[in-house]
PDB file of C-alpha atoms in Angstrom:
ATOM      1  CA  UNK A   1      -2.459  21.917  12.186  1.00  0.00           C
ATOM      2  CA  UNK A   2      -3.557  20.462   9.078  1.00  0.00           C
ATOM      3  CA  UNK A   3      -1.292  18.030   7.048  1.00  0.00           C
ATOM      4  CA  UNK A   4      -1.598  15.058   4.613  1.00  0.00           C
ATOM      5  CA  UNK A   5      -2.879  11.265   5.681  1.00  0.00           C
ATOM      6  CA  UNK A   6      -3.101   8.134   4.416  1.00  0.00           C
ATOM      7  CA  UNK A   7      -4.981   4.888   5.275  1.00  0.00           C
ATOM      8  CA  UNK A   8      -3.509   1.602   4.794  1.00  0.00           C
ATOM      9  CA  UNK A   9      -3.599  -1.748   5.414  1.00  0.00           C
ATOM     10  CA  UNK A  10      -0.281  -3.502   6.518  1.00  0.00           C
ATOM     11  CA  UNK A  11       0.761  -7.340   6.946  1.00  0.00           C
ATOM     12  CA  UNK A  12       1.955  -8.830   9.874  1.00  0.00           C
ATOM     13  CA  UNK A  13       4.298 -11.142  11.180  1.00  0.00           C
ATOM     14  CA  UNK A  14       6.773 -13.209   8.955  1.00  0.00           C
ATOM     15  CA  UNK A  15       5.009 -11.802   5.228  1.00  0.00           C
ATOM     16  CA  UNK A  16       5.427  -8.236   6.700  1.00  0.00           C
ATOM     17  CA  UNK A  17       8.853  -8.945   7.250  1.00  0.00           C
ATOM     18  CA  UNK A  18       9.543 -10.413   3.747  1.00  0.00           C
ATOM     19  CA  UNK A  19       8.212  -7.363   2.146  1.00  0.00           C
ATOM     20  CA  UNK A  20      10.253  -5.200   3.717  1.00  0.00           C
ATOM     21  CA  UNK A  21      13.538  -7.435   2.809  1.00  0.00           C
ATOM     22  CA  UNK A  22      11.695  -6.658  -0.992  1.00  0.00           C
ATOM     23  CA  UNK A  23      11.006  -2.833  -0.690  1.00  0.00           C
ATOM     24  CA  UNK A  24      15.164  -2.649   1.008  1.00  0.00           C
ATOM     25  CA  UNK A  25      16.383  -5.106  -1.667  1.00  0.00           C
ATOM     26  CA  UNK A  26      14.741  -2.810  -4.704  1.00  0.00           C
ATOM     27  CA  UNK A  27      15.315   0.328  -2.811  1.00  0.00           C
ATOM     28  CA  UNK A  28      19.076  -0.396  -2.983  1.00  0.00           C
ATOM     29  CA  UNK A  29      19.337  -1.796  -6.511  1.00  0.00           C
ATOM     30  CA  UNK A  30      16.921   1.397  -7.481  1.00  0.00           C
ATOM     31  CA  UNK A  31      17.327   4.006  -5.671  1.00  0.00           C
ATOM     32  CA  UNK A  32      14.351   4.521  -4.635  1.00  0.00           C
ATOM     33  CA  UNK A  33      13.226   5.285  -0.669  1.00  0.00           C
ATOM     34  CA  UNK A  34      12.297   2.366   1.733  1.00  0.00           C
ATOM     35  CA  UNK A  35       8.532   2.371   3.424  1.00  0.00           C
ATOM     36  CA  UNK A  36       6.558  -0.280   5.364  1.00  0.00           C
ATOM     37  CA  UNK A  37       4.400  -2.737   3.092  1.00  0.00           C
ATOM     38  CA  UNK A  38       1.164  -1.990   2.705  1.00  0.00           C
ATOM     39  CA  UNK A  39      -1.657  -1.442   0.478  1.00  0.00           C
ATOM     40  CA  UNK A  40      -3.045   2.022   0.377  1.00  0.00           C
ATOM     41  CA  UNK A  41      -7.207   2.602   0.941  1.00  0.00           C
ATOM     42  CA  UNK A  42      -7.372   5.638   0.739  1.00  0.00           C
ATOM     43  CA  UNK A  43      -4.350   8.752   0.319  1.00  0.00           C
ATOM     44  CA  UNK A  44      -3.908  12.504  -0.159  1.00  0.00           C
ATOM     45  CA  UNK A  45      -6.418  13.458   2.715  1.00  0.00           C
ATOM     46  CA  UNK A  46      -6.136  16.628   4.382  1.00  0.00           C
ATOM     47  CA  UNK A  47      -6.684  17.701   7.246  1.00  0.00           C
ATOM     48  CA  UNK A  48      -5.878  17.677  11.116  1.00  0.00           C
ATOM     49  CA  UNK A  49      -5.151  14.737  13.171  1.00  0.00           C
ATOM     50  CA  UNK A  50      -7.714  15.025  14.980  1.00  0.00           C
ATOM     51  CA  UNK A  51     -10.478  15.098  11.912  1.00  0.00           C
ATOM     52  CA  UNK A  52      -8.521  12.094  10.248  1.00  0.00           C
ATOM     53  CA  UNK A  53      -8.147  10.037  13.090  1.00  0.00           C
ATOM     54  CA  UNK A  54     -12.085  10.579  13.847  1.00  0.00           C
ATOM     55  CA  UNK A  55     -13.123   9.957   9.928  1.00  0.00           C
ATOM     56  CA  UNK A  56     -10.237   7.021  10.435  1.00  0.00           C
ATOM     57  CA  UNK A  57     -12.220   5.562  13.748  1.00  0.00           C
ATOM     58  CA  UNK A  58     -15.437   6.051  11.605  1.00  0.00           C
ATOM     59  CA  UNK A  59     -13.948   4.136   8.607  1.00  0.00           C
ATOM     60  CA  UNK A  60     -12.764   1.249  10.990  1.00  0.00           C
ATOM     61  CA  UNK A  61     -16.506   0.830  11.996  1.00  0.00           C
ATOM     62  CA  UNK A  62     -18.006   0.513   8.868  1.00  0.00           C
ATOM     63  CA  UNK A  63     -15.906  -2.040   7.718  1.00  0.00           C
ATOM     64  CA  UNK A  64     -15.593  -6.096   8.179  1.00  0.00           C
ATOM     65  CA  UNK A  65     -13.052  -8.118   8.220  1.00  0.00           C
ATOM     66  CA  UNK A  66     -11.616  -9.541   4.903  1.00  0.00           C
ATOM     67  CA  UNK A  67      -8.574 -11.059   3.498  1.00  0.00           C
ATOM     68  CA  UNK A  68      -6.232  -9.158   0.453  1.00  0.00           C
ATOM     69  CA  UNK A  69      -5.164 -11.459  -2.337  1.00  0.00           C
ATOM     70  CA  UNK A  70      -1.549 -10.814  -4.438  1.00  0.00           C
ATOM     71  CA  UNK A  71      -2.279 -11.200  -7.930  1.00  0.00           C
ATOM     72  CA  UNK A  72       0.943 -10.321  -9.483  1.00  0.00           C
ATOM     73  CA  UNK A  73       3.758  -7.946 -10.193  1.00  0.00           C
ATOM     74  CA  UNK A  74       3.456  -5.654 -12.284  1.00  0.00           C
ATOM     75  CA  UNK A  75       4.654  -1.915 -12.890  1.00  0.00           C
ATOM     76  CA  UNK A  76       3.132   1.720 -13.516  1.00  0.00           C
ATOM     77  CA  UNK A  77       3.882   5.113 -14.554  1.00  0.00           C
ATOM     78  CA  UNK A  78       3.776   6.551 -10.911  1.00  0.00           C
ATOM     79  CA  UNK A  79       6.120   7.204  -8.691  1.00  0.00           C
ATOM     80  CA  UNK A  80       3.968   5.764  -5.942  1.00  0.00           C
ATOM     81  CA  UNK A  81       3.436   2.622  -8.563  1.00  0.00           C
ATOM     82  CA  UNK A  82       6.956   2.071 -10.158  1.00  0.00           C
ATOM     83  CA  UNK A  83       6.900  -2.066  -9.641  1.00  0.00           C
ATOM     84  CA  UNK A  84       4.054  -3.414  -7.135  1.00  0.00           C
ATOM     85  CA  UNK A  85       2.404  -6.650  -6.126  1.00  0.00           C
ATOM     86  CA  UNK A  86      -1.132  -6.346  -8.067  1.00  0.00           C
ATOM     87  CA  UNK A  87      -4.146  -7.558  -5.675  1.00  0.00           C
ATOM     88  CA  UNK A  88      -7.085  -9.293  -6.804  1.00  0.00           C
ATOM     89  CA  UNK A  89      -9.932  -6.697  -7.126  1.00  0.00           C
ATOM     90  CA  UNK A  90     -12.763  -8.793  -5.357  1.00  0.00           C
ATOM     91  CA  UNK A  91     -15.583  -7.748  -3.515  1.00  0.00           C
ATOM     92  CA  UNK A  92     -14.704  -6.930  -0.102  1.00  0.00           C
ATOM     93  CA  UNK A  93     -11.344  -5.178  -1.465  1.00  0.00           C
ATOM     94  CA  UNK A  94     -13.207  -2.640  -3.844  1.00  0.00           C
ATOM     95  CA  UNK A  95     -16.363  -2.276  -1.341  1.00  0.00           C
ATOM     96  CA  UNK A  96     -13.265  -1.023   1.047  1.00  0.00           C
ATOM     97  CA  UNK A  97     -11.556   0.926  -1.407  1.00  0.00           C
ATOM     98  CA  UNK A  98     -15.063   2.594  -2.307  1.00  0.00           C
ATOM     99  CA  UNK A  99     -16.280   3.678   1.446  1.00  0.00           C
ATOM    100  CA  UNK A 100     -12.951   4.995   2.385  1.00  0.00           C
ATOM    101  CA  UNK A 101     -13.469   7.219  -0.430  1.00  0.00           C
ATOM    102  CA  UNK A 102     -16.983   8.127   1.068  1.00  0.00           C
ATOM    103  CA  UNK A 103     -15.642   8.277   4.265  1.00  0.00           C
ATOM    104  CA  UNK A 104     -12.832  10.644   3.711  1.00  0.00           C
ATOM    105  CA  UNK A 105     -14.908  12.545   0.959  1.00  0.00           C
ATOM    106  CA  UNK A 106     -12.635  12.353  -1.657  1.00  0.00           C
ATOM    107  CA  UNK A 107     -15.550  11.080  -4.687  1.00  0.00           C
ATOM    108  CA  UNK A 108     -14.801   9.072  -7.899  1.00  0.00           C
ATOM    109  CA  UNK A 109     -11.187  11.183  -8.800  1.00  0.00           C
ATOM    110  CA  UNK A 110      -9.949   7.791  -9.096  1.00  0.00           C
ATOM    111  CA  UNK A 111     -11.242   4.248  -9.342  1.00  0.00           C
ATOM    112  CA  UNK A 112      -9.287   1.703  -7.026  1.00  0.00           C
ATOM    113  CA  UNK A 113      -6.657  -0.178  -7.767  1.00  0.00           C
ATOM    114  CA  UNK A 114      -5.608  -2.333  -4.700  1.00  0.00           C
ATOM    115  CA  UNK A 115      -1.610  -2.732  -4.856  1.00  0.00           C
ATOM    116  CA  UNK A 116       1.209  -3.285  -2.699  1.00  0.00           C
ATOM    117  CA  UNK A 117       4.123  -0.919  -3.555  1.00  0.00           C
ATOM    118  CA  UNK A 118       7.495  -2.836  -3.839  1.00  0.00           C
ATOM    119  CA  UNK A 119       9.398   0.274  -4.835  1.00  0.00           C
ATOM    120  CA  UNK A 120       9.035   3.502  -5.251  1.00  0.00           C
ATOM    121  CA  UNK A 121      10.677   6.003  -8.253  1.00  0.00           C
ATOM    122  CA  UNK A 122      10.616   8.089 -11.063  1.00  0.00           C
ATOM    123  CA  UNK A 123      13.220   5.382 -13.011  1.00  0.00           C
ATOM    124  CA  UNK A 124      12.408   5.453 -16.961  1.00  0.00           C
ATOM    125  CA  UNK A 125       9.842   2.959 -17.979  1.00  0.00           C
ATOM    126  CA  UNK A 126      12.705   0.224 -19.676  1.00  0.00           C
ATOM    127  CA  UNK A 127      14.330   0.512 -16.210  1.00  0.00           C
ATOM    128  CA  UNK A 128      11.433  -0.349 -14.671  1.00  0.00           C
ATOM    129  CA  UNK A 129      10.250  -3.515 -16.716  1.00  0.00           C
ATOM    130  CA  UNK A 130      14.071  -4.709 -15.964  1.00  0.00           C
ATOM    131  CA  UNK A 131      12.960  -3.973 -12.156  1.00  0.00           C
ATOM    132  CA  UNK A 132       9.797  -6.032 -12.846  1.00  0.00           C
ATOM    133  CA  UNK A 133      11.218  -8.966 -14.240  1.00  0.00           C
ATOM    134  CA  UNK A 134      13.914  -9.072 -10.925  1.00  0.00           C
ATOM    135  CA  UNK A 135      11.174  -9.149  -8.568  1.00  0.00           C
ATOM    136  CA  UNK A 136       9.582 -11.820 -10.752  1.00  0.00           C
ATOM    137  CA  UNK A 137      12.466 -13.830 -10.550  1.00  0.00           C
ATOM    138  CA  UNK A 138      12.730 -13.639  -6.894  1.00  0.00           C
ATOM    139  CA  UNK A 139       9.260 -14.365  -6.204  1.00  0.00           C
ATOM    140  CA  UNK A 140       9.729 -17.374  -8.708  1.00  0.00           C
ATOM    141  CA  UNK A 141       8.427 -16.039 -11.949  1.00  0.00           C
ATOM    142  CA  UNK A 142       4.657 -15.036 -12.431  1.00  0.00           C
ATOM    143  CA  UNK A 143       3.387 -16.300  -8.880  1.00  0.00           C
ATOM    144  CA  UNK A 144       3.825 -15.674  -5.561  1.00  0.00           C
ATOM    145  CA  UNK A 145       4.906 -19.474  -4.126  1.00  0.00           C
ATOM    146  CA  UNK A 146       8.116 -17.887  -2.792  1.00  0.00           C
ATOM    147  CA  UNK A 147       6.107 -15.498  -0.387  1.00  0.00           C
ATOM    148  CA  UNK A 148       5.784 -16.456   3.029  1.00  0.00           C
ATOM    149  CA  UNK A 149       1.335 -16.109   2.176  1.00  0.00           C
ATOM    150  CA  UNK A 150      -0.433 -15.126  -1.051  1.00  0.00           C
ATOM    151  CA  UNK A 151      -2.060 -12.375   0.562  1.00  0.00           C
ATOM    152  CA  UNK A 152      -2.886 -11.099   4.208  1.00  0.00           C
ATOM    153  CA  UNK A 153      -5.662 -10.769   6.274  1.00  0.00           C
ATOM    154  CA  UNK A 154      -7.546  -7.141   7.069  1.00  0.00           C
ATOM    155  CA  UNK A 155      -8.502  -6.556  10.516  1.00  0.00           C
ATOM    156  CA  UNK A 156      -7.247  -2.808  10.807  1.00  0.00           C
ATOM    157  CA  UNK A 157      -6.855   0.323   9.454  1.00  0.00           C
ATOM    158  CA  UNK A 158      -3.559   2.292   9.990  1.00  0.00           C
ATOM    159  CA  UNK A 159      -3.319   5.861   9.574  1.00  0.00           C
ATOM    160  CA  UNK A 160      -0.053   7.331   8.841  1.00  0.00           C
ATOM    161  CA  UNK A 161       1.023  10.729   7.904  1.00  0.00           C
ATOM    162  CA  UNK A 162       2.301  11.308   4.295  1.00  0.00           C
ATOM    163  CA  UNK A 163       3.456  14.287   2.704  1.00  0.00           C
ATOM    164  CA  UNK A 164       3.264  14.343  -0.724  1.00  0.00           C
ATOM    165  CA  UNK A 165       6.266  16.368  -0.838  1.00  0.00           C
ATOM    166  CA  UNK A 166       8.821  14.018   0.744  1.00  0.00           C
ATOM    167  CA  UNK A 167       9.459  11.598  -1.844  1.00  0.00           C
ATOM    168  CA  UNK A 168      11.917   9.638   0.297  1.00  0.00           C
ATOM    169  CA  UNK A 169       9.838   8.805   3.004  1.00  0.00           C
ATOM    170  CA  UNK A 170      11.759  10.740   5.901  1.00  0.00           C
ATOM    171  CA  UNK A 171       8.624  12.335   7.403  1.00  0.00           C
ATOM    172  CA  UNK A 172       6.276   9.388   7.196  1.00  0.00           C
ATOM    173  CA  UNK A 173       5.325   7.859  10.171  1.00  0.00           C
ATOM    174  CA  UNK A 174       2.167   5.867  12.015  1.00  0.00           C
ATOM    175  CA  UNK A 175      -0.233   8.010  13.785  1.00  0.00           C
ATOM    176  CA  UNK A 176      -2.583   4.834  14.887  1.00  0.00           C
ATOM    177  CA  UNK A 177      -3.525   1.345  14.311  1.00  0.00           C
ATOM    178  CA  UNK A 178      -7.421   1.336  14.277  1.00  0.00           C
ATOM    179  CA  UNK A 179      -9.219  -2.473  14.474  1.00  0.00           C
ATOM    180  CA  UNK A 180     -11.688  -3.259  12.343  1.00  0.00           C
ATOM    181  CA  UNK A 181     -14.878  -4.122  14.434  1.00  0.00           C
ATOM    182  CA  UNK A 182     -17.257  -5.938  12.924  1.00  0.00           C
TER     183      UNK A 182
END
């Protein structure tokens, strides 16, 4: 049966953990649903489990190893981007970004913009610069020194199912942890 995927990349260990006290802390004060960190390659692909998880294995291949980078918080006009940790657009990030693209067919619709979601809503944009400057304060104003690491290393692929419908996160869940074998 076909159905909607995503492929992400998720920390580990004591960071992981740390984000998630973020996305539950900002969930609360917001609203908003609580997810698993992570920072989105590729999303909205279609299809069954069988042709993601393939594509997925394909994906996982292809890539090397390589390390994501926070930048800063910031906020959009998404729901999937209401107040997020901004990574550093380097090489090996966008290179990434741009064959999981390939990979799942999905083109240029949209250029790349790596980012770790802290919460997730449809909150007016003045609520959402006060949410901005609260997670700035708690990560000790424009940097990250409060974080347990300034970024996390990539050495697999996860592929969860997403549908775009469920805006609290309900249905969500892991289908596979793919490593990255190069």
């Amino acid at each position: 049966m076909s159905a909607t995927y995503s492929i992400w990349l998720e920390p580990k260990g004591p960071l992981a953990a740390q984000l998630q006290k973020e996305i539950d802390y900002l969930a609360d004060a917001y609203g908003g649903p609580t997810f698993p960190p992570h920072v989105t390659l590729v999303g909205g692909v279609n299809g069954t489990e069988e042709q993601i998880v393939e594509c997925a294995k394909g994906l996982a291949d292809n890539l090397q190893p390589y390390r994501i980078k926070f930048n800063h918080p910031a906020y959009g006009g998404m729901y999937h981007q209401c107040v997020y940790m901004l990574c550093h657009q380097d090489d090996a990030a966008m290179r990434a970004g741009q064959l999981s693209k390939e990979t799942f067919s999905q083109g240029q619709t949209s250029s790349y913009m790596p980012h770790l979601s802290l919460l997730y809503s449809d909150i007016d944009e003045h609520v959402r610069k006060q949410a901005l400057e609260v997670v700035k304060k708690r990560l000790n104003g424009h940097s990250v020194v409060k974080l347990q690491d300034n970024g996390f290393d990539v050495d697999s692929i996860h592929v969860y199912i997403t549908n775009p419908d469920d805006k609290l996160c309900k249905t969500w869940k892991r289908i596979q942890e793919l490593p990255i074998s190069k």
